[in-house]
Amino acid sequence: MPLIVRDATPADVPAIAALYADEVRDHVNTYEYDVPHDAEMARRMRGVLDAGYPYLVAELDGEFVGYAYASSYRARAGYRKTVENSVYVVPGRQGQGIGAALMQALIDACEARGGCSCRRRSCQRSESGARGPMSLSISRRLRLASG
């Protein structure tokens, strides 16, 4: 079965919360020290969706393998047209194109909403070698289209 990227639903919150908990406990990229519980993750998802941003889930063979969302970069007026992205892939599933598929779907979802367009895209190979996974750099920025 192929990789499926779809809109997240409240039923996805436990899997999202479990993956995010691993990131909080084992890595520094979340900038959080305490693992948020399912209710907090559901509140955060609702906030993203209520603000009009996409929140996506990836499934492979019916199994949750990652998620991604876009949100406001900063509340300051100067950043009102800038969005940031977050992409998380289940440990052991990295290097299979899931993160790149989520990122592309996130960009497509933003553009389909008429809300943002890509400002810059750069890809780089991992240190694992020529056949290593491709990853979209963090320097990629999405900007809201001017209304």
mmCIF file of N, CA and C in Angstrom:
data_model
loop_
_atom_site.group_PDB
_atom_site.id
_atom_site.type_symbol
_atom_site.label_atom_id
_atom_site.label_comp_id
_atom_site.label_asym_id
_atom_site.label_seq_id
_atom_site.Cartn_x
_atom_site.Cartn_y
_atom_site.Cartn_z
ATOM 1 N N MET A 1 0.846 -1.180 0.000
ATOM 2 C CA MET A 1 0.000 0.000 0.000
ATOM 3 C C MET A 1 0.894 1.246 0.000
ATOM 4 N N PRO A 2 0.548 2.254 -0.795
ATOM 5 C CA PRO A 2 1.385 3.454 -0.882
ATOM 6 C C PRO A 2 1.237 4.350 0.344
ATOM 7 N N LEU A 3 2.155 5.277 0.455
ATOM 8 C CA LEU A 3 2.088 6.282 1.504
ATOM 9 C C LEU A 3 0.880 7.165 1.248
ATOM 10 N N ILE A 4 0.119 7.412 2.286
ATOM 11 C CA ILE A 4 -1.056 8.281 2.199
ATOM 12 C C ILE A 4 -0.836 9.465 3.128
ATOM 13 N N VAL A 5 -1.018 10.666 2.610
ATOM 14 C CA VAL A 5 -0.990 11.874 3.426
ATOM 15 C C VAL A 5 -2.391 12.450 3.372
ATOM 16 N N ARG A 6 -2.956 12.674 4.544
ATOM 17 C CA ARG A 6 -4.345 13.139 4.642
ATOM 18 C C ARG A 6 -4.469 14.162 5.766
ATOM 19 N N ASP A 7 -5.624 14.830 5.800
ATOM 20 C CA ASP A 7 -5.902 15.764 6.892
ATOM 21 C C ASP A 7 -5.974 14.996 8.201
ATOM 22 N N ALA A 8 -5.403 15.566 9.238
ATOM 23 C CA ALA A 8 -5.472 14.961 10.568
ATOM 24 C C ALA A 8 -6.877 15.126 11.134
ATOM 25 N N THR A 9 -7.241 14.195 12.012
ATOM 26 C CA THR A 9 -8.524 14.254 12.704
ATOM 27 C C THR A 9 -8.272 14.083 14.202
ATOM 28 N N PRO A 10 -9.273 14.371 15.024
ATOM 29 C CA PRO A 10 -9.093 14.147 16.462
ATOM 30 C C PRO A 10 -8.709 12.701 16.808
ATOM 31 N N ALA A 11 -9.112 11.753 15.991
ATOM 32 C CA ALA A 11 -8.753 10.350 16.240
ATOM 33 C C ALA A 11 -7.243 10.115 16.125
ATOM 34 N N ASP A 12 -6.530 11.020 15.465
ATOM 35 C CA ASP A 12 -5.081 10.890 15.304
ATOM 36 C C ASP A 12 -4.297 11.417 16.507
ATOM 37 N N VAL A 13 -4.953 12.118 17.406
ATOM 38 C CA VAL A 13 -4.255 12.778 18.511
ATOM 39 C C VAL A 13 -3.403 11.818 19.343
ATOM 40 N N PRO A 14 -3.882 10.639 19.731
ATOM 41 C CA PRO A 14 -3.011 9.768 20.534
ATOM 42 C C PRO A 14 -1.697 9.405 19.837
ATOM 43 N N ALA A 15 -1.732 9.122 18.554
ATOM 44 C CA ALA A 15 -0.505 8.791 17.822
ATOM 45 C C ALA A 15 0.386 10.021 17.689
ATOM 46 N N ILE A 16 -0.208 11.171 17.418
ATOM 47 C CA ILE A 16 0.548 12.421 17.325
ATOM 48 C C ILE A 16 1.198 12.730 18.665
ATOM 49 N N ALA A 17 0.432 12.618 19.740
ATOM 50 C CA ALA A 17 0.953 12.915 21.076
ATOM 51 C C ALA A 17 2.087 11.957 21.442
ATOM 52 N N ALA A 18 1.971 10.688 21.082
ATOM 53 C CA ALA A 18 3.025 9.714 21.400
ATOM 54 C C ALA A 18 4.312 10.041 20.652
ATOM 55 N N LEU A 19 4.203 10.389 19.371
ATOM 56 C CA LEU A 19 5.387 10.747 18.596
ATOM 57 C C LEU A 19 6.013 12.027 19.143
ATOM 58 N N TYR A 20 5.185 13.006 19.435
ATOM 59 C CA TYR A 20 5.704 14.265 19.969
ATOM 60 C C TYR A 20 6.358 14.040 21.330
ATOM 61 N N ALA A 21 5.791 13.176 22.147
ATOM 62 C CA ALA A 21 6.375 12.871 23.462
ATOM 63 C C ALA A 21 7.792 12.328 23.300
ATOM 64 N N ASP A 22 8.007 11.455 22.315
ATOM 65 C CA ASP A 22 9.359 10.945 22.040
ATOM 66 C C ASP A 22 10.299 12.093 21.697
ATOM 67 N N GLU A 23 9.828 13.029 20.899
ATOM 68 C CA GLU A 23 10.657 14.167 20.499
ATOM 69 C C GLU A 23 11.010 15.033 21.709
ATOM 70 N N VAL A 24 10.046 15.266 22.577
ATOM 71 C CA VAL A 24 10.295 16.093 23.761
ATOM 72 C C VAL A 24 11.302 15.406 24.689
ATOM 73 N N ARG A 25 11.110 14.122 24.920
ATOM 74 C CA ARG A 25 11.985 13.386 25.839
ATOM 75 C C ARG A 25 13.392 13.174 25.294
ATOM 76 N N ASP A 26 13.497 12.869 23.993
ATOM 77 C CA ASP A 26 14.760 12.390 23.434
ATOM 78 C C ASP A 26 15.532 13.400 22.595
ATOM 79 N N HIS A 27 14.945 14.548 22.287
ATOM 80 C CA HIS A 27 15.593 15.516 21.406
ATOM 81 C C HIS A 27 15.375 16.930 21.928
ATOM 82 N N VAL A 28 16.026 17.884 21.306
ATOM 83 C CA VAL A 28 15.919 19.268 21.760
ATOM 84 C C VAL A 28 15.143 20.163 20.801
ATOM 85 N N ASN A 29 14.724 19.645 19.656
ATOM 86 C CA ASN A 29 14.129 20.492 18.630
ATOM 87 C C ASN A 29 12.754 21.037 18.980
ATOM 88 N N THR A 30 12.098 20.531 20.010
ATOM 89 C CA THR A 30 10.770 21.039 20.363
ATOM 90 C C THR A 30 10.841 22.241 21.296
ATOM 91 N N TYR A 31 11.961 22.400 21.982
ATOM 92 C CA TYR A 31 12.136 23.463 22.971
ATOM 93 C C TYR A 31 11.143 23.341 24.120
ATOM 94 N N GLU A 32 10.678 22.134 24.374
ATOM 95 C CA GLU A 32 9.808 21.853 25.516
ATOM 96 C C GLU A 32 10.528 20.887 26.441
ATOM 97 N N TYR A 33 10.233 20.986 27.724
ATOM 98 C CA TYR A 33 10.831 20.090 28.705
ATOM 99 C C TYR A 33 9.824 19.087 29.258
ATOM 100 N N ASP A 34 8.557 19.472 29.264
ATOM 101 C CA ASP A 34 7.502 18.610 29.785
ATOM 102 C C ASP A 34 6.664 18.079 28.632
ATOM 103 N N VAL A 35 6.395 16.793 28.671
ATOM 104 C CA VAL A 35 5.606 16.152 27.620
ATOM 105 C C VAL A 35 4.140 16.574 27.753
ATOM 106 N N PRO A 36 3.572 17.167 26.704
ATOM 107 C CA PRO A 36 2.153 17.530 26.770
ATOM 108 C C PRO A 36 1.269 16.279 26.643
ATOM 109 N N HIS A 37 0.156 16.280 27.345
ATOM 110 C CA HIS A 37 -0.756 15.147 27.291
ATOM 111 C C HIS A 37 -1.672 15.264 26.071
ATOM 112 N N ASP A 38 -2.455 14.228 25.840
ATOM 113 C CA ASP A 38 -3.325 14.176 24.660
ATOM 114 C C ASP A 38 -4.258 15.381 24.572
ATOM 115 N N ALA A 39 -4.839 15.785 25.690
ATOM 116 C CA ALA A 39 -5.777 16.917 25.668
ATOM 117 C C ALA A 39 -5.083 18.200 25.205
ATOM 118 N N GLU A 40 -3.847 18.394 25.623
ATOM 119 C CA GLU A 40 -3.091 19.570 25.181
ATOM 120 C C GLU A 40 -2.773 19.480 23.695
ATOM 121 N N MET A 41 -2.403 18.302 23.230
ATOM 122 C CA MET A 41 -2.111 18.143 21.801
ATOM 123 C C MET A 41 -3.379 18.355 20.961
ATOM 124 N N ALA A 42 -4.516 17.917 21.467
ATOM 125 C CA ALA A 42 -5.790 18.152 20.774
ATOM 126 C C ALA A 42 -6.100 19.647 20.732
ATOM 127 N N ARG A 43 -5.826 20.344 21.829
ATOM 128 C CA ARG A 43 -6.046 21.796 21.868
ATOM 129 C C ARG A 43 -5.158 22.498 20.849
ATOM 130 N N ARG A 44 -3.903 22.078 20.773
ATOM 131 C CA ARG A 44 -2.973 22.669 19.809
ATOM 132 C C ARG A 44 -3.421 22.400 18.375
ATOM 133 N N MET A 45 -3.845 21.166 18.107
ATOM 134 C CA MET A 45 -4.327 20.844 16.753
ATOM 135 C C MET A 45 -5.513 21.725 16.398
ATOM 136 N N ARG A 46 -6.456 21.850 17.319
ATOM 137 C CA ARG A 46 -7.644 22.664 17.069
ATOM 138 C C ARG A 46 -7.246 24.110 16.804
ATOM 139 N N GLY A 47 -6.269 24.630 17.522
ATOM 140 C CA GLY A 47 -5.799 25.994 17.305
ATOM 141 C C GLY A 47 -5.228 26.196 15.912
ATOM 142 N N VAL A 48 -4.446 25.239 15.452
ATOM 143 C CA VAL A 48 -3.873 25.311 14.100
ATOM 144 C C VAL A 48 -4.987 25.290 13.066
ATOM 145 N N LEU A 49 -5.918 24.340 13.214
ATOM 146 C CA LEU A 49 -7.003 24.210 12.245
ATOM 147 C C LEU A 49 -7.944 25.411 12.282
ATOM 148 N N ASP A 50 -8.261 25.891 13.479
ATOM 149 C CA ASP A 50 -9.147 27.054 13.602
ATOM 150 C C ASP A 50 -8.531 28.309 12.985
ATOM 151 N N ALA A 51 -7.205 28.390 12.977
ATOM 152 C CA ALA A 51 -6.517 29.535 12.366
ATOM 153 C C ALA A 51 -6.428 29.396 10.844
ATOM 154 N N GLY A 52 -6.898 28.262 10.314
ATOM 155 C CA GLY A 52 -6.925 28.084 8.865
ATOM 156 C C GLY A 52 -5.692 27.427 8.276
ATOM 157 N N TYR A 53 -4.851 26.861 9.115
ATOM 158 C CA TYR A 53 -3.634 26.206 8.633
ATOM 159 C C TYR A 53 -3.849 24.702 8.488
ATOM 160 N N PRO A 54 -3.069 24.062 7.636
ATOM 161 C CA PRO A 54 -3.209 22.614 7.470
ATOM 162 C C PRO A 54 -2.521 21.824 8.584
ATOM 163 N N TYR A 55 -3.095 20.680 8.896
ATOM 164 C CA TYR A 55 -2.536 19.732 9.865
ATOM 165 C C TYR A 55 -2.708 18.358 9.222
ATOM 166 N N LEU A 56 -1.612 17.691 8.914
ATOM 167 C CA LEU A 56 -1.641 16.477 8.102
ATOM 168 C C LEU A 56 -1.048 15.277 8.833
ATOM 169 N N VAL A 57 -1.464 14.097 8.418
ATOM 170 C CA VAL A 57 -0.956 12.839 8.949
ATOM 171 C C VAL A 57 -0.522 11.978 7.772
ATOM 172 N N ALA A 58 0.571 11.224 7.970
ATOM 173 C CA ALA A 58 1.026 10.254 6.960
ATOM 174 C C ALA A 58 0.777 8.846 7.489
ATOM 175 N N GLU A 59 0.289 7.980 6.599
ATOM 176 C CA GLU A 59 0.070 6.575 6.916
ATOM 177 C C GLU A 59 0.742 5.719 5.854
ATOM 178 N N LEU A 60 1.329 4.630 6.290
ATOM 179 C CA LEU A 60 1.932 3.657 5.387
ATOM 180 C C LEU A 60 1.394 2.293 5.784
ATOM 181 N N ASP A 61 0.756 1.626 4.850
ATOM 182 C CA ASP A 61 0.118 0.337 5.130
ATOM 183 C C ASP A 61 -0.850 0.441 6.309
ATOM 184 N N GLY A 62 -1.577 1.557 6.386
ATOM 185 C CA GLY A 62 -2.557 1.765 7.433
ATOM 186 C C GLY A 62 -1.977 2.138 8.783
ATOM 187 N N GLU A 63 -0.661 2.315 8.865
ATOM 188 C CA GLU A 63 0.016 2.637 10.117
ATOM 189 C C GLU A 63 0.436 4.103 10.124
ATOM 190 N N PHE A 64 0.193 4.779 11.245
ATOM 191 C CA PHE A 64 0.627 6.162 11.428
ATOM 192 C C PHE A 64 2.153 6.212 11.375
ATOM 193 N N VAL A 65 2.698 7.082 10.497
ATOM 194 C CA VAL A 65 4.159 7.183 10.375
ATOM 195 C C VAL A 65 4.674 8.613 10.501
ATOM 196 N N GLY A 66 3.781 9.579 10.690
ATOM 197 C CA GLY A 66 4.239 10.943 10.872
ATOM 198 C C GLY A 66 3.125 11.958 10.743
ATOM 199 N N TYR A 67 3.482 13.199 11.052
ATOM 200 C CA TYR A 67 2.518 14.283 10.910
ATOM 201 C C TYR A 67 3.246 15.593 10.641
ATOM 202 N N ALA A 68 2.486 16.563 10.166
ATOM 203 C CA ALA A 68 3.045 17.878 9.851
ATOM 204 C C ALA A 68 1.943 18.920 9.956
ATOM 205 N N TYR A 69 2.363 20.145 10.248
ATOM 206 C CA TYR A 69 1.401 21.247 10.249
ATOM 207 C C TYR A 69 2.123 22.552 9.968
ATOM 208 N N ALA A 70 1.357 23.522 9.526
ATOM 209 C CA ALA A 70 1.861 24.884 9.337
ATOM 210 C C ALA A 70 1.155 25.763 10.361
ATOM 211 N N SER A 71 1.838 26.825 10.767
ATOM 212 C CA SER A 71 1.243 27.749 11.728
ATOM 213 C C SER A 71 1.888 29.119 11.560
ATOM 214 N N SER A 72 1.316 30.086 12.248
ATOM 215 C CA SER A 72 1.852 31.440 12.202
ATOM 216 C C SER A 72 3.273 31.442 12.748
ATOM 217 N N TYR A 73 4.163 32.144 12.070
ATOM 218 C CA TYR A 73 5.554 32.195 12.517
ATOM 219 C C TYR A 73 5.683 33.024 13.789
ATOM 220 N N ARG A 74 5.144 34.211 13.765
ATOM 221 C CA ARG A 74 5.174 35.102 14.929
ATOM 222 C C ARG A 74 3.920 35.970 14.894
ATOM 223 N N ALA A 75 3.528 36.471 16.042
ATOM 224 C CA ALA A 75 2.332 37.300 16.128
ATOM 225 C C ALA A 75 2.579 38.745 15.690
ATOM 226 N N ARG A 76 3.826 39.164 15.597
ATOM 227 C CA ARG A 76 4.131 40.548 15.229
ATOM 228 C C ARG A 76 3.670 40.853 13.799
ATOM 229 N N ALA A 77 3.255 42.091 13.587
ATOM 230 C CA ALA A 77 2.717 42.510 12.295
ATOM 231 C C ALA A 77 3.681 42.251 11.141
ATOM 232 N N GLY A 78 4.960 42.437 11.384
ATOM 233 C CA GLY A 78 5.946 42.227 10.333
ATOM 234 C C GLY A 78 6.038 40.786 9.853
ATOM 235 N N TYR A 79 5.532 39.859 10.649
ATOM 236 C CA TYR A 79 5.563 38.441 10.289
ATOM 237 C C TYR A 79 4.197 37.910 9.866
ATOM 238 N N ARG A 80 3.220 38.785 9.701
ATOM 239 C CA ARG A 80 1.853 38.340 9.451
ATOM 240 C C ARG A 80 1.699 37.504 8.186
ATOM 241 N N LYS A 81 2.628 37.597 7.262
ATOM 242 C CA LYS A 81 2.537 36.820 6.027
ATOM 243 C C LYS A 81 3.515 35.646 6.010
ATOM 244 N N THR A 82 4.096 35.340 7.147
ATOM 245 C CA THR A 82 5.089 34.264 7.209
ATOM 246 C C THR A 82 4.549 33.113 8.051
ATOM 247 N N VAL A 83 4.661 31.911 7.549
ATOM 248 C CA VAL A 83 4.262 30.727 8.306
ATOM 249 C C VAL A 83 5.470 29.823 8.494
ATOM 250 N N GLU A 84 5.423 29.012 9.535
ATOM 251 C CA GLU A 84 6.474 28.038 9.749
ATOM 252 C C GLU A 84 5.867 26.645 9.678
ATOM 253 N N ASN A 85 6.730 25.664 9.536
ATOM 254 C CA ASN A 85 6.240 24.294 9.436
ATOM 255 C C ASN A 85 6.891 23.423 10.490
ATOM 256 N N SER A 86 6.195 22.362 10.835
ATOM 257 C CA SER A 86 6.722 21.332 11.725
ATOM 258 C C SER A 86 6.405 19.989 11.091
ATOM 259 N N VAL A 87 7.412 19.139 11.006
ATOM 260 C CA VAL A 87 7.256 17.814 10.407
ATOM 261 C C VAL A 87 7.900 16.801 11.348
ATOM 262 N N TYR A 88 7.159 15.761 11.696
ATOM 263 C CA TYR A 88 7.650 14.713 12.584
ATOM 264 C C TYR A 88 7.428 13.349 11.938
ATOM 265 N N VAL A 89 8.450 12.507 11.978
ATOM 266 C CA VAL A 89 8.380 11.160 11.406
ATOM 267 C C VAL A 89 8.716 10.159 12.500
ATOM 268 N N VAL A 90 7.965 9.079 12.545
ATOM 269 C CA VAL A 90 8.153 8.025 13.545
ATOM 270 C C VAL A 90 9.584 7.483 13.473
ATOM 271 N N PRO A 91 10.238 7.319 14.630
ATOM 272 C CA PRO A 91 11.586 6.732 14.626
ATOM 273 C C PRO A 91 11.587 5.379 13.904
ATOM 274 N N GLY A 92 12.640 5.157 13.147
ATOM 275 C CA GLY A 92 12.742 3.931 12.364
ATOM 276 C C GLY A 92 12.118 4.055 10.990
ATOM 277 N N ARG A 93 11.399 5.141 10.756
ATOM 278 C CA ARG A 93 10.774 5.386 9.447
ATOM 279 C C ARG A 93 11.454 6.524 8.688
ATOM 280 N N GLN A 94 12.456 7.157 9.295
ATOM 281 C CA GLN A 94 13.169 8.216 8.599
ATOM 282 C C GLN A 94 13.917 7.621 7.413
ATOM 283 N N GLY A 95 14.163 8.449 6.418
ATOM 284 C CA GLY A 95 14.909 8.010 5.245
ATOM 285 C C GLY A 95 14.071 7.266 4.227
ATOM 286 N N GLN A 96 12.754 7.285 4.397
ATOM 287 C CA GLN A 96 11.859 6.589 3.475
ATOM 288 C C GLN A 96 11.016 7.558 2.651
ATOM 289 N N GLY A 97 11.349 8.841 2.730
ATOM 290 C CA GLY A 97 10.624 9.849 1.963
ATOM 291 C C GLY A 97 9.356 10.353 2.631
ATOM 292 N N ILE A 98 9.099 9.925 3.850
ATOM 293 C CA ILE A 98 7.874 10.318 4.542
ATOM 294 C C ILE A 98 7.899 11.804 4.890
ATOM 295 N N GLY A 99 9.009 12.279 5.435
ATOM 296 C CA GLY A 99 9.121 13.695 5.778
ATOM 297 C C GLY A 99 8.993 14.585 4.552
ATOM 298 N N ALA A 100 9.641 14.199 3.469
ATOM 299 C CA ALA A 100 9.553 14.983 2.236
ATOM 300 C C ALA A 100 8.124 14.977 1.691
ATOM 301 N N ALA A 101 7.447 13.839 1.776
ATOM 302 C CA ALA A 101 6.063 13.759 1.301
ATOM 303 C C ALA A 101 5.149 14.629 2.164
ATOM 304 N N LEU A 102 5.365 14.587 3.466
ATOM 305 C CA LEU A 102 4.577 15.444 4.355
ATOM 306 C C LEU A 102 4.833 16.917 4.054
ATOM 307 N N MET A 103 6.097 17.280 3.867
ATOM 308 C CA MET A 103 6.435 18.676 3.587
ATOM 309 C C MET A 103 5.800 19.137 2.281
ATOM 310 N N GLN A 104 5.897 18.315 1.246
ATOM 311 C CA GLN A 104 5.307 18.700 -0.035
ATOM 312 C C GLN A 104 3.793 18.822 0.073
ATOM 313 N N ALA A 105 3.173 17.885 0.779
ATOM 314 C CA ALA A 105 1.721 17.952 0.964
ATOM 315 C C ALA A 105 1.326 19.186 1.778
ATOM 316 N N LEU A 106 2.156 19.552 2.740
ATOM 317 C CA LEU A 106 1.903 20.740 3.544
ATOM 318 C C LEU A 106 1.950 21.999 2.673
ATOM 319 N N ILE A 107 2.950 22.072 1.834
ATOM 320 C CA ILE A 107 3.069 23.209 0.915
ATOM 321 C C ILE A 107 1.874 23.251 -0.025
ATOM 322 N N ASP A 108 1.537 22.100 -0.588
ATOM 323 C CA ASP A 108 0.389 22.024 -1.497
ATOM 324 C C ASP A 108 -0.902 22.448 -0.793
ATOM 325 N N ALA A 109 -1.071 22.010 0.470
ATOM 326 C CA ALA A 109 -2.276 22.366 1.221
ATOM 327 C C ALA A 109 -2.332 23.860 1.487
ATOM 328 N N CYS A 110 -1.196 24.463 1.820
ATOM 329 C CA CYS A 110 -1.160 25.919 2.025
ATOM 330 C C CYS A 110 -1.526 26.645 0.743
ATOM 331 N N GLU A 111 -0.933 26.218 -0.359
ATOM 332 C CA GLU A 111 -1.192 26.882 -1.633
ATOM 333 C C GLU A 111 -2.634 26.682 -2.082
ATOM 334 N N ALA A 112 -3.205 25.495 -1.838
ATOM 335 C CA ALA A 112 -4.594 25.227 -2.219
ATOM 336 C C ALA A 112 -5.569 26.101 -1.439
ATOM 337 N N ARG A 113 -5.191 26.458 -0.239
ATOM 338 C CA ARG A 113 -6.028 27.332 0.575
ATOM 339 C C ARG A 113 -5.890 28.785 0.130
ATOM 340 N N GLY A 114 -4.999 29.028 -0.830
ATOM 341 C CA GLY A 114 -4.788 30.385 -1.302
ATOM 342 C C GLY A 114 -4.078 31.241 -0.276
ATOM 343 N N GLY A 115 -3.481 30.598 0.714
ATOM 344 C CA GLY A 115 -2.914 31.352 1.803
ATOM 345 C C GLY A 115 -1.423 31.523 1.777
ATOM 346 N N CYS A 116 -0.702 30.692 1.063
ATOM 347 C CA CYS A 116 0.735 30.856 1.112
ATOM 348 C C CYS A 116 1.387 30.330 -0.151
ATOM 349 N N SER A 117 2.582 30.777 -0.356
ATOM 350 C CA SER A 117 3.363 30.293 -1.483
ATOM 351 C C SER A 117 4.798 30.106 -1.013
ATOM 352 N N CYS A 118 5.529 29.314 -1.728
ATOM 353 C CA CYS A 118 6.909 29.024 -1.324
ATOM 354 C C CYS A 118 7.824 30.173 -1.694
ATOM 355 N N ARG A 119 8.670 30.529 -0.782
ATOM 356 C CA ARG A 119 9.660 31.563 -1.073
ATOM 357 C C ARG A 119 10.974 30.947 -1.513
ATOM 358 N N ARG A 120 11.353 29.848 -0.882
ATOM 359 C CA ARG A 120 12.613 29.217 -1.236
ATOM 360 C C ARG A 120 12.566 27.745 -0.866
ATOM 361 N N ARG A 121 13.194 26.921 -1.677
ATOM 362 C CA ARG A 121 13.274 25.502 -1.394
ATOM 363 C C ARG A 121 14.702 25.046 -1.630
ATOM 364 N N SER A 122 15.221 24.292 -0.692
ATOM 365 C CA SER A 122 16.530 23.692 -0.921
ATOM 366 C C SER A 122 16.521 22.294 -0.344
ATOM 367 N N CYS A 123 17.150 21.376 -1.027
ATOM 368 C CA CYS A 123 17.235 19.998 -0.573
ATOM 369 C C CYS A 123 18.695 19.647 -0.375
ATOM 370 N N GLN A 124 18.945 18.749 0.524
ATOM 371 C CA GLN A 124 20.315 18.317 0.723
ATOM 372 C C GLN A 124 20.335 16.843 1.087
ATOM 373 N N ARG A 125 21.387 16.174 0.705
ATOM 374 C CA ARG A 125 21.536 14.756 1.042
ATOM 375 C C ARG A 125 22.000 14.626 2.481
ATOM 376 N N SER A 126 21.621 13.526 3.083
ATOM 377 C CA SER A 126 22.070 13.274 4.448
ATOM 378 C C SER A 126 23.514 12.814 4.434
ATOM 379 N N GLU A 127 24.094 12.730 5.605
ATOM 380 C CA GLU A 127 25.480 12.279 5.734
ATOM 381 C C GLU A 127 25.628 10.801 5.424
ATOM 382 N N SER A 128 24.499 10.088 5.277
ATOM 383 C CA SER A 128 24.582 8.640 5.083
ATOM 384 C C SER A 128 25.045 8.243 3.682
ATOM 385 N N GLY A 129 25.228 9.217 2.804
ATOM 386 C CA GLY A 129 25.778 8.893 1.504
ATOM 387 C C GLY A 129 24.861 9.223 0.352
ATOM 388 N N ALA A 130 25.317 8.886 -0.835
ATOM 389 C CA ALA A 130 24.618 9.251 -2.063
ATOM 390 C C ALA A 130 23.208 8.688 -2.126
ATOM 391 N N ARG A 131 22.982 7.519 -1.569
ATOM 392 C CA ARG A 131 21.651 6.935 -1.605
ATOM 393 C C ARG A 131 20.859 7.278 -0.364
ATOM 394 N N GLY A 132 21.391 8.170 0.438
ATOM 395 C CA GLY A 132 20.721 8.558 1.668
ATOM 396 C C GLY A 132 19.452 9.341 1.387
ATOM 397 N N PRO A 133 18.642 9.552 2.411
ATOM 398 C CA PRO A 133 17.373 10.249 2.223
ATOM 399 C C PRO A 133 17.569 11.711 1.861
ATOM 400 N N MET A 134 16.657 12.210 1.065
ATOM 401 C CA MET A 134 16.639 13.633 0.770
ATOM 402 C C MET A 134 15.834 14.305 1.873
ATOM 403 N N SER A 135 16.227 15.486 2.257
ATOM 404 C CA SER A 135 15.449 16.212 3.254
ATOM 405 C C SER A 135 15.342 17.668 2.829
ATOM 406 N N LEU A 136 14.213 18.261 3.144
ATOM 407 C CA LEU A 136 14.014 19.675 2.860
ATOM 408 C C LEU A 136 14.654 20.448 3.991
ATOM 409 N N SER A 137 15.409 21.447 3.653
ATOM 410 C CA SER A 137 16.118 22.183 4.693
ATOM 411 C C SER A 137 15.161 23.043 5.493
ATOM 412 N N ILE A 138 15.548 23.320 6.728
ATOM 413 C CA ILE A 138 14.742 24.159 7.604
ATOM 414 C C ILE A 138 14.684 25.581 7.066
ATOM 415 N N SER A 139 15.623 25.945 6.207
ATOM 416 C CA SER A 139 15.646 27.310 5.701
ATOM 417 C C SER A 139 14.526 27.583 4.704
ATOM 418 N N ARG A 140 13.775 26.549 4.358
ATOM 419 C CA ARG A 140 12.667 26.771 3.448
ATOM 420 C C ARG A 140 11.606 27.583 4.171
ATOM 421 N N ARG A 141 11.146 28.594 3.523
ATOM 422 C CA ARG A 141 10.139 29.449 4.148
ATOM 423 C C ARG A 141 8.898 29.489 3.279
ATOM 424 N N LEU A 142 7.777 29.536 3.935
ATOM 425 C CA LEU A 142 6.490 29.725 3.261
ATOM 426 C C LEU A 142 5.999 31.113 3.609
ATOM 427 N N ARG A 143 5.506 31.798 2.629
ATOM 428 C CA ARG A 143 4.965 33.125 2.900
ATOM 429 C C ARG A 143 3.497 33.171 2.494
ATOM 430 N N LEU A 144 2.712 33.812 3.309
ATOM 431 C CA LEU A 144 1.316 34.004 2.978
ATOM 432 C C LEU A 144 1.213 34.922 1.764
ATOM 433 N N ALA A 145 0.338 34.574 0.880
ATOM 434 C CA ALA A 145 0.118 35.433 -0.286
ATOM 435 C C ALA A 145 -0.588 36.710 0.189
ATOM 436 N N SER A 146 -0.217 37.820 -0.382
ATOM 437 C CA SER A 146 -0.866 39.068 0.022
ATOM 438 C C SER A 146 -2.291 39.078 -0.512
ATOM 439 N N GLY A 147 -3.181 39.562 0.314
ATOM 440 C CA GLY A 147 -4.614 39.524 0.004
ATOM 441 C C GLY A 147 -4.998 40.662 -0.806
#
